[in-house]
PDB file of C-alpha atoms in Angstrom:
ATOM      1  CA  UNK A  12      82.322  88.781  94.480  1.00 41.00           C
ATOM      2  CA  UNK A  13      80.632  90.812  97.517  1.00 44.00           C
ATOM      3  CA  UNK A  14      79.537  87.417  98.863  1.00 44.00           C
ATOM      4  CA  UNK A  15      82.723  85.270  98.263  1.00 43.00           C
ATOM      5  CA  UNK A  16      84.234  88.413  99.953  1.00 45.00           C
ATOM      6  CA  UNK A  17      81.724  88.957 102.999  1.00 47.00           C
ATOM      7  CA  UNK A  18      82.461  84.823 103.758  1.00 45.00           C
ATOM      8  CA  UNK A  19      85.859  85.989 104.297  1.00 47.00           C
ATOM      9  CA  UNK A  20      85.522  89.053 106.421  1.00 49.00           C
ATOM     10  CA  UNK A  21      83.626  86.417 108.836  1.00 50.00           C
ATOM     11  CA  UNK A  22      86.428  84.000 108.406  1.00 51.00           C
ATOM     12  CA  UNK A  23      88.790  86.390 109.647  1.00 52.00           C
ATOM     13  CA  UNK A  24      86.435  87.615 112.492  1.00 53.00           C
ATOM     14  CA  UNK A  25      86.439  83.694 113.521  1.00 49.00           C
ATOM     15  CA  UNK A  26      89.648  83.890 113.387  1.00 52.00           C
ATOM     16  CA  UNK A  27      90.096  86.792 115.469  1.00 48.00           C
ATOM     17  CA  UNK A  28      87.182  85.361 117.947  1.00 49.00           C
ATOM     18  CA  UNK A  29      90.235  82.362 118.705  1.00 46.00           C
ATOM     19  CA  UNK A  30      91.628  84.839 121.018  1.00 41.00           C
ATOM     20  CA  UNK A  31      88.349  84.694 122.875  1.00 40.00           C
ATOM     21  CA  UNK A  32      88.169  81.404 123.092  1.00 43.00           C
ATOM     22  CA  UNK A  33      91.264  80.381 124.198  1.00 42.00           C
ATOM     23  CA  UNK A  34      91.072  83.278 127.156  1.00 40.00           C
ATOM     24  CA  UNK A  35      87.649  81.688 127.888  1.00 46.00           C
ATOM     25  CA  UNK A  36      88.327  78.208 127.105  1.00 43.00           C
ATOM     26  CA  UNK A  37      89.939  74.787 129.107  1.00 41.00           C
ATOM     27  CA  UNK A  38      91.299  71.553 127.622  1.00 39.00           C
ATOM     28  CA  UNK A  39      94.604  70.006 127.814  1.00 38.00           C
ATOM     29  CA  UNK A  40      96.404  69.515 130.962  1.00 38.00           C
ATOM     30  CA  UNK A  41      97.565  65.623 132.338  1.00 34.00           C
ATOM     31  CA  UNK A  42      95.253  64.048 130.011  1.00 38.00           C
ATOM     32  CA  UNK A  43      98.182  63.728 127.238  1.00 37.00           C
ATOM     33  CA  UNK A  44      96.022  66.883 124.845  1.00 40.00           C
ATOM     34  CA  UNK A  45      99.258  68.621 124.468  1.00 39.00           C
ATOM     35  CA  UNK A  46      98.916  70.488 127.862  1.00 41.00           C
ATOM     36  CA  UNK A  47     101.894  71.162 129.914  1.00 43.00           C
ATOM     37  CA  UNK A  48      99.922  70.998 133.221  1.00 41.00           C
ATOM     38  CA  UNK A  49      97.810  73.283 135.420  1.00 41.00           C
ATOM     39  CA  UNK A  50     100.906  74.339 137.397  1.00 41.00           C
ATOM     40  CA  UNK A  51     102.502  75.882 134.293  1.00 41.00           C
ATOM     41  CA  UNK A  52     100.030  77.419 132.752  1.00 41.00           C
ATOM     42  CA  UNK A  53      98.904  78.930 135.855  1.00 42.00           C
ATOM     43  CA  UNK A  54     102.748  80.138 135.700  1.00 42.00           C
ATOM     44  CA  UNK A  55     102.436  81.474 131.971  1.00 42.00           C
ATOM     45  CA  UNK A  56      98.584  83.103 133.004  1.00 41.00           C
ATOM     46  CA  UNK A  57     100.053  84.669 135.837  1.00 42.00           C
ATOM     47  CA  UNK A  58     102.955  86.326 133.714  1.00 44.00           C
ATOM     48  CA  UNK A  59     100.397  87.380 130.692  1.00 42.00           C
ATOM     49  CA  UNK A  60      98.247  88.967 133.635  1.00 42.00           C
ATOM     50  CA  UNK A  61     101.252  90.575 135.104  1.00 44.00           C
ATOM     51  CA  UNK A  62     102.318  92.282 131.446  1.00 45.00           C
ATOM     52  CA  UNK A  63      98.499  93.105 130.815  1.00 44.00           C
ATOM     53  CA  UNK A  64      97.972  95.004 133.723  1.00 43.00           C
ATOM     54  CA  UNK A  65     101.037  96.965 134.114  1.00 46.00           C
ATOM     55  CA  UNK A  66     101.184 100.647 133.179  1.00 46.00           C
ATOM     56  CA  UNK A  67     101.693 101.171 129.632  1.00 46.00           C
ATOM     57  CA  UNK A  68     103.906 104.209 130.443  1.00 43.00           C
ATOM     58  CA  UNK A  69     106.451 102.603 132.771  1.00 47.00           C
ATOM     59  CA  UNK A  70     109.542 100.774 131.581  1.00 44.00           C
ATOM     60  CA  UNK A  71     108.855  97.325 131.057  1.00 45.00           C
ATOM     61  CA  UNK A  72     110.890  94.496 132.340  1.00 46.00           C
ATOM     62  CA  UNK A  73     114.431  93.739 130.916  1.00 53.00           C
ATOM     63  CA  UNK A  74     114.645  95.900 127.815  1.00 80.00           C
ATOM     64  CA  UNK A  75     111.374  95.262 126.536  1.00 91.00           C
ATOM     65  CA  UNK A  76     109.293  98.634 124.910  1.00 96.00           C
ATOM     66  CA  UNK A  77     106.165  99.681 126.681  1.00 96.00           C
ATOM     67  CA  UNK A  78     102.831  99.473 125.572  1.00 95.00           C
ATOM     68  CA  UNK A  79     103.159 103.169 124.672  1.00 96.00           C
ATOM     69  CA  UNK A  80     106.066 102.968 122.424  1.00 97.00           C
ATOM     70  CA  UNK A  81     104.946 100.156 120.776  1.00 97.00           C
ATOM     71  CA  UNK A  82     101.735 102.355 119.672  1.00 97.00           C
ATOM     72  CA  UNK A  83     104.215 105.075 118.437  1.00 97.00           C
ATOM     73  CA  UNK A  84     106.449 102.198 116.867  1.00 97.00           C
ATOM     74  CA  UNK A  85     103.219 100.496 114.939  1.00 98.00           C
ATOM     75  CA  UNK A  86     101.464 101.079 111.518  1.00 98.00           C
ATOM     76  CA  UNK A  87      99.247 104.241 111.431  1.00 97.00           C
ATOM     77  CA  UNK A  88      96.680 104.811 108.812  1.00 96.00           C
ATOM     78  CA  UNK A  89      98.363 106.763 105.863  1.00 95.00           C
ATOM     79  CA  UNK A  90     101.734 105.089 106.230  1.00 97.00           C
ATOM     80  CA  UNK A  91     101.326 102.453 103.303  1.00 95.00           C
ATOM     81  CA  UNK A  92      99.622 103.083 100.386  1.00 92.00           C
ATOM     82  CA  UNK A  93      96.804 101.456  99.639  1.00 90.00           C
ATOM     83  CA  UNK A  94      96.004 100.216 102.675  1.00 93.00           C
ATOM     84  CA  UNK A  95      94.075 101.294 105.777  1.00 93.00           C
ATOM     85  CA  UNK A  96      94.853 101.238 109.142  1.00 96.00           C
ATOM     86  CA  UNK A  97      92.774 101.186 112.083  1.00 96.00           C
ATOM     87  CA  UNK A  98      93.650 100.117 115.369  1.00 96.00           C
ATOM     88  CA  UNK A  99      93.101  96.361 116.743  1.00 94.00           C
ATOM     89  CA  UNK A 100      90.589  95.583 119.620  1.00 88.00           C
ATOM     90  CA  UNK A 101      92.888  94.757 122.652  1.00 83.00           C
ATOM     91  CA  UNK A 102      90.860  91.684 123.047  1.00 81.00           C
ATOM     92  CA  UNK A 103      91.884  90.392 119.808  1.00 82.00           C
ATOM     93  CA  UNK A 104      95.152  90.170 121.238  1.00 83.00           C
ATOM     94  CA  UNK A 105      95.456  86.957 123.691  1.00 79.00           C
ATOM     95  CA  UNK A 106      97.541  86.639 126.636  1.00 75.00           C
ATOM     96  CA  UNK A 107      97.514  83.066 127.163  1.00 76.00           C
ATOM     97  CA  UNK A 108      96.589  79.787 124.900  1.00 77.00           C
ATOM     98  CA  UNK A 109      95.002  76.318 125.656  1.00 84.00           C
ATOM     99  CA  UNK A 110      96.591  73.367 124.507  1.00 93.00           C
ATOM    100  CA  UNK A 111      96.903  72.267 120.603  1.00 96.00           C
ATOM    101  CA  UNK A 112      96.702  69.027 119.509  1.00 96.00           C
ATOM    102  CA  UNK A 113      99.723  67.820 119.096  1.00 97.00           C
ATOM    103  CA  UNK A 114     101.585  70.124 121.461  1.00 97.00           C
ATOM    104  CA  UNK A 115     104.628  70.213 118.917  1.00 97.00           C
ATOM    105  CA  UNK A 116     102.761  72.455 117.072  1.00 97.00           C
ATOM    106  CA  UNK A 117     101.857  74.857 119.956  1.00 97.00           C
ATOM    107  CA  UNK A 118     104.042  77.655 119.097  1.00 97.00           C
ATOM    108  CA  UNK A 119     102.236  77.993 115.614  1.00 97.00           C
ATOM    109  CA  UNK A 120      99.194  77.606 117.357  1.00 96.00           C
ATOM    110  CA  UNK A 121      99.906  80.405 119.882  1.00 95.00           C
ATOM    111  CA  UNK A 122     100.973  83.092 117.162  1.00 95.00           C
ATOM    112  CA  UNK A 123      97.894  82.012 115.625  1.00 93.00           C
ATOM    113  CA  UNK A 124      96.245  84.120 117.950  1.00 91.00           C
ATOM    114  CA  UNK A 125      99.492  86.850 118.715  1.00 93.00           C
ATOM    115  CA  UNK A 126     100.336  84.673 121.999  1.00 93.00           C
ATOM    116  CA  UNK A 127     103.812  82.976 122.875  1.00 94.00           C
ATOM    117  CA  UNK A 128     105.341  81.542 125.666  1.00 93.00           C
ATOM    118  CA  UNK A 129     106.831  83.193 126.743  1.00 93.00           C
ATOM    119  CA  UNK A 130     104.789  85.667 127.186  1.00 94.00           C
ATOM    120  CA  UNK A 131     105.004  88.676 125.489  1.00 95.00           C
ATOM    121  CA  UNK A 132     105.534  92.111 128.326  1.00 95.00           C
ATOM    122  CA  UNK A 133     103.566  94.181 126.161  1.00 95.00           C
ATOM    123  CA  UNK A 134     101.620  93.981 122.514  1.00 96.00           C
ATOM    124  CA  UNK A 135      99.348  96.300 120.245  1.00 96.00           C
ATOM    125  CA  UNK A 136      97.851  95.200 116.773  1.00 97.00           C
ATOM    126  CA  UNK A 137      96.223  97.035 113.909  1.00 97.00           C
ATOM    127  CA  UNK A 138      94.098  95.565 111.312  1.00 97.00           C
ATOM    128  CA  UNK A 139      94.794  96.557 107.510  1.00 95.00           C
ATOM    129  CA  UNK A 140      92.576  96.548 104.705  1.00 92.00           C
ATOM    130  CA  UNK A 141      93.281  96.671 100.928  1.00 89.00           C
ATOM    131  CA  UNK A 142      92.039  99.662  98.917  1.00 86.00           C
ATOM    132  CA  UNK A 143      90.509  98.966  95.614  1.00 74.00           C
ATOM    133  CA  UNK A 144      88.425  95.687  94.358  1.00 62.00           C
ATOM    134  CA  UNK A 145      92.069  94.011  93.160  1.00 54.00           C
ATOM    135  CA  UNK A 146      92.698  93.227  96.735  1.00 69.00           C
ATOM    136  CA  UNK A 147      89.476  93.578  98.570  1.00 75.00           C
ATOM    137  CA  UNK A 148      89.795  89.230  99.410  1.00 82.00           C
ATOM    138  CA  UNK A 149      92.629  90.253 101.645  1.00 89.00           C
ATOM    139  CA  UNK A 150      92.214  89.746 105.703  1.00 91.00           C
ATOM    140  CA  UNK A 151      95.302  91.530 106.821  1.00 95.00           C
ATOM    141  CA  UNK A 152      96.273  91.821 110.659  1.00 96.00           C
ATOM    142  CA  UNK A 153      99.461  92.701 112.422  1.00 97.00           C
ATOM    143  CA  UNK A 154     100.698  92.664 115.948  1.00 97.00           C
ATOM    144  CA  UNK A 155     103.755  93.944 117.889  1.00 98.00           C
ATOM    145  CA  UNK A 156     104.925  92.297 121.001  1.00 97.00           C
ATOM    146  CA  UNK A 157     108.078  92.997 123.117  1.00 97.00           C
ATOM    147  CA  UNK A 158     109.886  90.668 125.456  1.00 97.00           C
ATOM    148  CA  UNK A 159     112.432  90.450 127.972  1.00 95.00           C
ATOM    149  CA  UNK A 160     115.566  89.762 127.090  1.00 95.00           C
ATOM    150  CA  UNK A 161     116.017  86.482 124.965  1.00 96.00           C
ATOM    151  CA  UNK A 162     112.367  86.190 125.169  1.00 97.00           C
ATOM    152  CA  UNK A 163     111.674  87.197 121.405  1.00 98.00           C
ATOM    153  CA  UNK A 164     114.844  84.935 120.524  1.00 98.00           C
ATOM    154  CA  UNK A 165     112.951  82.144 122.026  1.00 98.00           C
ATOM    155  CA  UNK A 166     109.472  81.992 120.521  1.00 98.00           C
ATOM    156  CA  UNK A 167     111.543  82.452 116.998  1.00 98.00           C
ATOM    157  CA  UNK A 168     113.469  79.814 117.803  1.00 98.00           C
ATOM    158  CA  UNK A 169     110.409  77.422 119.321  1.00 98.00           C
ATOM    159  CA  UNK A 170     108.464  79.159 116.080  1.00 98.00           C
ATOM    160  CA  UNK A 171     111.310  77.797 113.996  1.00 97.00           C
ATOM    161  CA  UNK A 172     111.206  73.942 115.609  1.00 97.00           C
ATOM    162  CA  UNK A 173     107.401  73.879 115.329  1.00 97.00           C
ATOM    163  CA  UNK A 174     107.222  74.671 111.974  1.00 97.00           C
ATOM    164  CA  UNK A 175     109.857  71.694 111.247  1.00 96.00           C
ATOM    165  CA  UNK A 176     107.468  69.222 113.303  1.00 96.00           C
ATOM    166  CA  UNK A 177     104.058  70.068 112.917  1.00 97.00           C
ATOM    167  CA  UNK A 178     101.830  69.604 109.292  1.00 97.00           C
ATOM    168  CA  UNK A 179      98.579  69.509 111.009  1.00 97.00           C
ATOM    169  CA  UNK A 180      96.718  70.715 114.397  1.00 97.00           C
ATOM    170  CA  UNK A 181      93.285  71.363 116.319  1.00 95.00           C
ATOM    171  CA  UNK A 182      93.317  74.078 118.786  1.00 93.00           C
ATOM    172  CA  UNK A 183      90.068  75.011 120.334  1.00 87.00           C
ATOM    173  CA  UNK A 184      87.714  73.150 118.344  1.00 87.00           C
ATOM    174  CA  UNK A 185      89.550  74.173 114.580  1.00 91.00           C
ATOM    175  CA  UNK A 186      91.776  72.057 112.185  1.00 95.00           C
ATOM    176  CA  UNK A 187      94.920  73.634 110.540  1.00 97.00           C
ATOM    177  CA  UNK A 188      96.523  71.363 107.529  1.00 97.00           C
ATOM    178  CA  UNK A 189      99.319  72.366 105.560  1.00 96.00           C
ATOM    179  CA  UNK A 190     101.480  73.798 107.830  1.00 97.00           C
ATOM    180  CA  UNK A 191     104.529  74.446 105.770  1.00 96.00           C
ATOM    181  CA  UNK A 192     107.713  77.156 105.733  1.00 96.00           C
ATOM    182  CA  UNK A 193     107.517  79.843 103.120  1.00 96.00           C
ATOM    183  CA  UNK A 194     109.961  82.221 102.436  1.00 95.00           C
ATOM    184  CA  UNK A 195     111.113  84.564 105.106  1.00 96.00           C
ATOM    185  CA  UNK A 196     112.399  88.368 103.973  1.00 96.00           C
ATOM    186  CA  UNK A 197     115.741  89.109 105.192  1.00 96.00           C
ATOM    187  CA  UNK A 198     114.659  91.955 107.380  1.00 97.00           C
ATOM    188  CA  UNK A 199     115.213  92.720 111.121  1.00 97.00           C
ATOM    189  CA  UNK A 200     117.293  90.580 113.076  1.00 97.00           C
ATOM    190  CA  UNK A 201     115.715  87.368 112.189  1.00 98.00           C
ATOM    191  CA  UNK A 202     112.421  86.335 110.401  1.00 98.00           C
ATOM    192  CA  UNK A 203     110.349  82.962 109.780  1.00 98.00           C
ATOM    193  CA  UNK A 204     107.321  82.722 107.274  1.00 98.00           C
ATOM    194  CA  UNK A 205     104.577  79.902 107.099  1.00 97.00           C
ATOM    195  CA  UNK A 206     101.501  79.047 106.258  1.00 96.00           C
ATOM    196  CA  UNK A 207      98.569  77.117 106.447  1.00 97.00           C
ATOM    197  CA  UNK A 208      94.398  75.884 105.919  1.00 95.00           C
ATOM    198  CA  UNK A 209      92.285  76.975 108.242  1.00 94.00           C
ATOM    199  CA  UNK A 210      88.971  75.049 108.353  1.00 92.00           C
ATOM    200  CA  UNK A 211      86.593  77.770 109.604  1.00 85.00           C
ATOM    201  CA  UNK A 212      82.769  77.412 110.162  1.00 82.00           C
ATOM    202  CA  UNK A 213      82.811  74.944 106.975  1.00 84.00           C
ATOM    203  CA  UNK A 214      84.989  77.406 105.148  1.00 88.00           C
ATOM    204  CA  UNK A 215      88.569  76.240 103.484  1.00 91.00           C
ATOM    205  CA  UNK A 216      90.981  79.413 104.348  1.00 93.00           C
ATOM    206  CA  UNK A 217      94.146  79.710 103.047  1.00 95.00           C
ATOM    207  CA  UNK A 218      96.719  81.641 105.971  1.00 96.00           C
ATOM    208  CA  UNK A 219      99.972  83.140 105.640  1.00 96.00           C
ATOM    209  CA  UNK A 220     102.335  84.526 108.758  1.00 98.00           C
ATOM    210  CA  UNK A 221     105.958  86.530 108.440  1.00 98.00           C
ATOM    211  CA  UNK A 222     107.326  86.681 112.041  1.00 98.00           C
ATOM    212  CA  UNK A 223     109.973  89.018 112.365  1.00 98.00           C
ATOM    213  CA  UNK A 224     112.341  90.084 114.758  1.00 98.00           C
ATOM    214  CA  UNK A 225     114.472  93.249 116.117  1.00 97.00           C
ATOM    215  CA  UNK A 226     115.909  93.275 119.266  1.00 96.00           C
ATOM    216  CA  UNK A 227     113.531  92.335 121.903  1.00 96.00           C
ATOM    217  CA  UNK A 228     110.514  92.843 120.030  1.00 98.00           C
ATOM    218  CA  UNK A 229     108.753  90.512 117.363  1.00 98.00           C
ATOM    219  CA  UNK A 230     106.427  92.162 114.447  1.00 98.00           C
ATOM    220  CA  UNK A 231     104.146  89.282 113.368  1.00 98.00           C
ATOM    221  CA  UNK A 232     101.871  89.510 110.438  1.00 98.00           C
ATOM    222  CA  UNK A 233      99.281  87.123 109.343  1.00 97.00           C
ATOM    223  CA  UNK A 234      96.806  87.544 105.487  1.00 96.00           C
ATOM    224  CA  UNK A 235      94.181  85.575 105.024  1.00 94.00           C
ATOM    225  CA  UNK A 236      92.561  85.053 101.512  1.00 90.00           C
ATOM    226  CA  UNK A 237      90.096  82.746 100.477  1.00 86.00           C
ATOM    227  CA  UNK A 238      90.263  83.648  96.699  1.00 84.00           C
ATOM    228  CA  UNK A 239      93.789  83.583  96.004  1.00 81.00           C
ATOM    229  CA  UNK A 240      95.305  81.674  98.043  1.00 84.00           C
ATOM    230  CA  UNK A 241      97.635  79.761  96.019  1.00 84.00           C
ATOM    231  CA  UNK A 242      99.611  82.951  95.813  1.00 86.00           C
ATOM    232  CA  UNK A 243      99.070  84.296  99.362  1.00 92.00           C
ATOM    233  CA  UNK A 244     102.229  86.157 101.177  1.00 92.00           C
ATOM    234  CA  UNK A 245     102.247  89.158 103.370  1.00 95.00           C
ATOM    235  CA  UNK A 246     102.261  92.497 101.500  1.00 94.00           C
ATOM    236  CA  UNK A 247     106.043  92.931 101.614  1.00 96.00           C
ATOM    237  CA  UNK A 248     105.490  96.679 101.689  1.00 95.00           C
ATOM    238  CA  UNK A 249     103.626  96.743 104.826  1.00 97.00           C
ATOM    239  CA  UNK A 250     106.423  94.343 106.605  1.00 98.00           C
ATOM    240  CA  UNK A 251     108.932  96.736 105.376  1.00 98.00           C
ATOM    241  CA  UNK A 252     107.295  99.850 106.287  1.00 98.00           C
ATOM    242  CA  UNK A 253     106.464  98.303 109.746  1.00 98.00           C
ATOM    243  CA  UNK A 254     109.929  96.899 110.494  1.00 98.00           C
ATOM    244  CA  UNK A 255     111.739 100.678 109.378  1.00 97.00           C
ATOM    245  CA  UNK A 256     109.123 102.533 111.660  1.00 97.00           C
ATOM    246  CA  UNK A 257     110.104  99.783 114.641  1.00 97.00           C
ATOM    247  CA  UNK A 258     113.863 100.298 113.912  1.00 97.00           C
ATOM    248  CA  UNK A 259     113.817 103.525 113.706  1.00 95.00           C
ATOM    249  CA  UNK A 260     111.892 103.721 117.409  1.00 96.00           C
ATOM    250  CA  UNK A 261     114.348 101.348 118.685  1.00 94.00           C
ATOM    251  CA  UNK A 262     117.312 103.624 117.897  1.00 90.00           C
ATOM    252  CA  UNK A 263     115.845 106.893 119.279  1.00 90.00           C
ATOM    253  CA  UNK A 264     115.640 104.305 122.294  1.00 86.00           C
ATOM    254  CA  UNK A 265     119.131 103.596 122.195  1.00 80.00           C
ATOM    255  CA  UNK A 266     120.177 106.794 121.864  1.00 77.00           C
ATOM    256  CA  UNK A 267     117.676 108.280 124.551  1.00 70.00           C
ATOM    257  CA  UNK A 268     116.444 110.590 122.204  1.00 62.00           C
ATOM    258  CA  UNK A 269     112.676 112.159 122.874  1.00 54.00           C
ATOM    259  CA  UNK A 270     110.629 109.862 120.413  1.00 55.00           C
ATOM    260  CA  UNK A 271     107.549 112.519 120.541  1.00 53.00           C
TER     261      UNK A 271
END
């Protein structure tokens, strides 16, 4: 079990290494890879750069939370039981992606690694792991990213089209099969679910997302297990606590109450 489990925890760390790839990486472009050309992903790098580097206490563009209310907004350890929560590596979190293969299936490819276009103003992420041996196969990661306005409602809607289109994709060297809609809760303002195989290092791994989304902001969770996969979904009590923590952030926003 500590093996099958340890193959896993690296399966997820390859996963989360994507995000270093694709910042690192090329590809694509006018060659017909799925790129959209240099010009506009100089366009969308510029714009990721932009959010990245802007201070994560002033107001962010169009409605969008900051990079400090999304922290206060986000899970915190002790806030679902039987998980713990510790705080994701900001360069887990990419601002721009190269090119999938085809390119209908770049939007699932981009939330892959907790990118869109567009691009999100600001994002955090926290990584979750089961207590106890019952769920101790479970990968689970989660990320928060806030948009201008109609930017979430377009990478749901782009998520939504992709996930129509695509069955199968390479981005950066990896092959995704399966790609199929699962069930989406009926939480926040709208939400999409889907899943997929992830062919890691040699390893078979079964992936799960539930995008959701509340105002301008988009809570996307992805679980990975290699052991029970037939039965994978996101831990509807951590998508539930998340989204009523978010909500309740966005209406002390609303209200222009102090949020502490």
């Amino acid at each position: 079990m500590k093996a099958e489990v340890s193959r896993i925890v690296a399966a997820a760390s390859a996963v989360a290494a994507l995000g270093l790839a694709t910042a690192c990486g090329g590809g694509g472009g006018s060659d017909g890879s799925g790129g959209d050309g240099g010009g506009e992903r100089a366009k969308r790098a510029s714009r990721a750069t932009s959010a990245a580097t802007a201070d994560p206490q002033e107001p962010a563009a169009g409605g969008a939370l900051t990079k400090d209310l999304l922290e206060k907004a986000a899970l915190a350890d002790g806030d679902v039981d039987g998980f713990t929560v510790r705080k994701m590596a900001a360069s887990d979190i990419v601002e721009d992606s190269v090119p999938a293969k085809p390119a209908a299936c770049q939007p699932v490819a981009d939330m892959a690694v907790f990118t869109s276009d567009p691009a999100a103003q600001a994002s955090v992420g926290r990584n979750l792991t089961a207590e106890g041996e019952r769920d101790a196969s479970l990968a689970l990661s989660l990320v928060l990213l806030s948009y201008e306005e109609g930017g979430a409602e377009e990478v749901l809607a782009g998520l939504r089209t992709a996930i129509g289109k695509c069955t199968e994709y390479e981005h950066v060297g990896y092959r995704h099969t399966g790609v199929g809609r699962r069930t989406a809760p009926g939480l926040g303002d709208e939400a999409v679910a889907y899943g997929f195989t992830a062919s890691i290092e040699g390893a078979k791994v079964p992936t799960t997302f539930t995008v959701v989304r509340s105002g301008t902001t988009i809570a996307s969770f992805m679980a990975m297990d290699m052991l029970n996969g037939d039965t994978l979904k996101v831990p509807s009590e951590v998508v539930e606590t998340q989204l009523e923590k978010l909500e309740k952030l966005e209406k002390l926003e609303k209200t222009g109450k102090p949020t502490g």
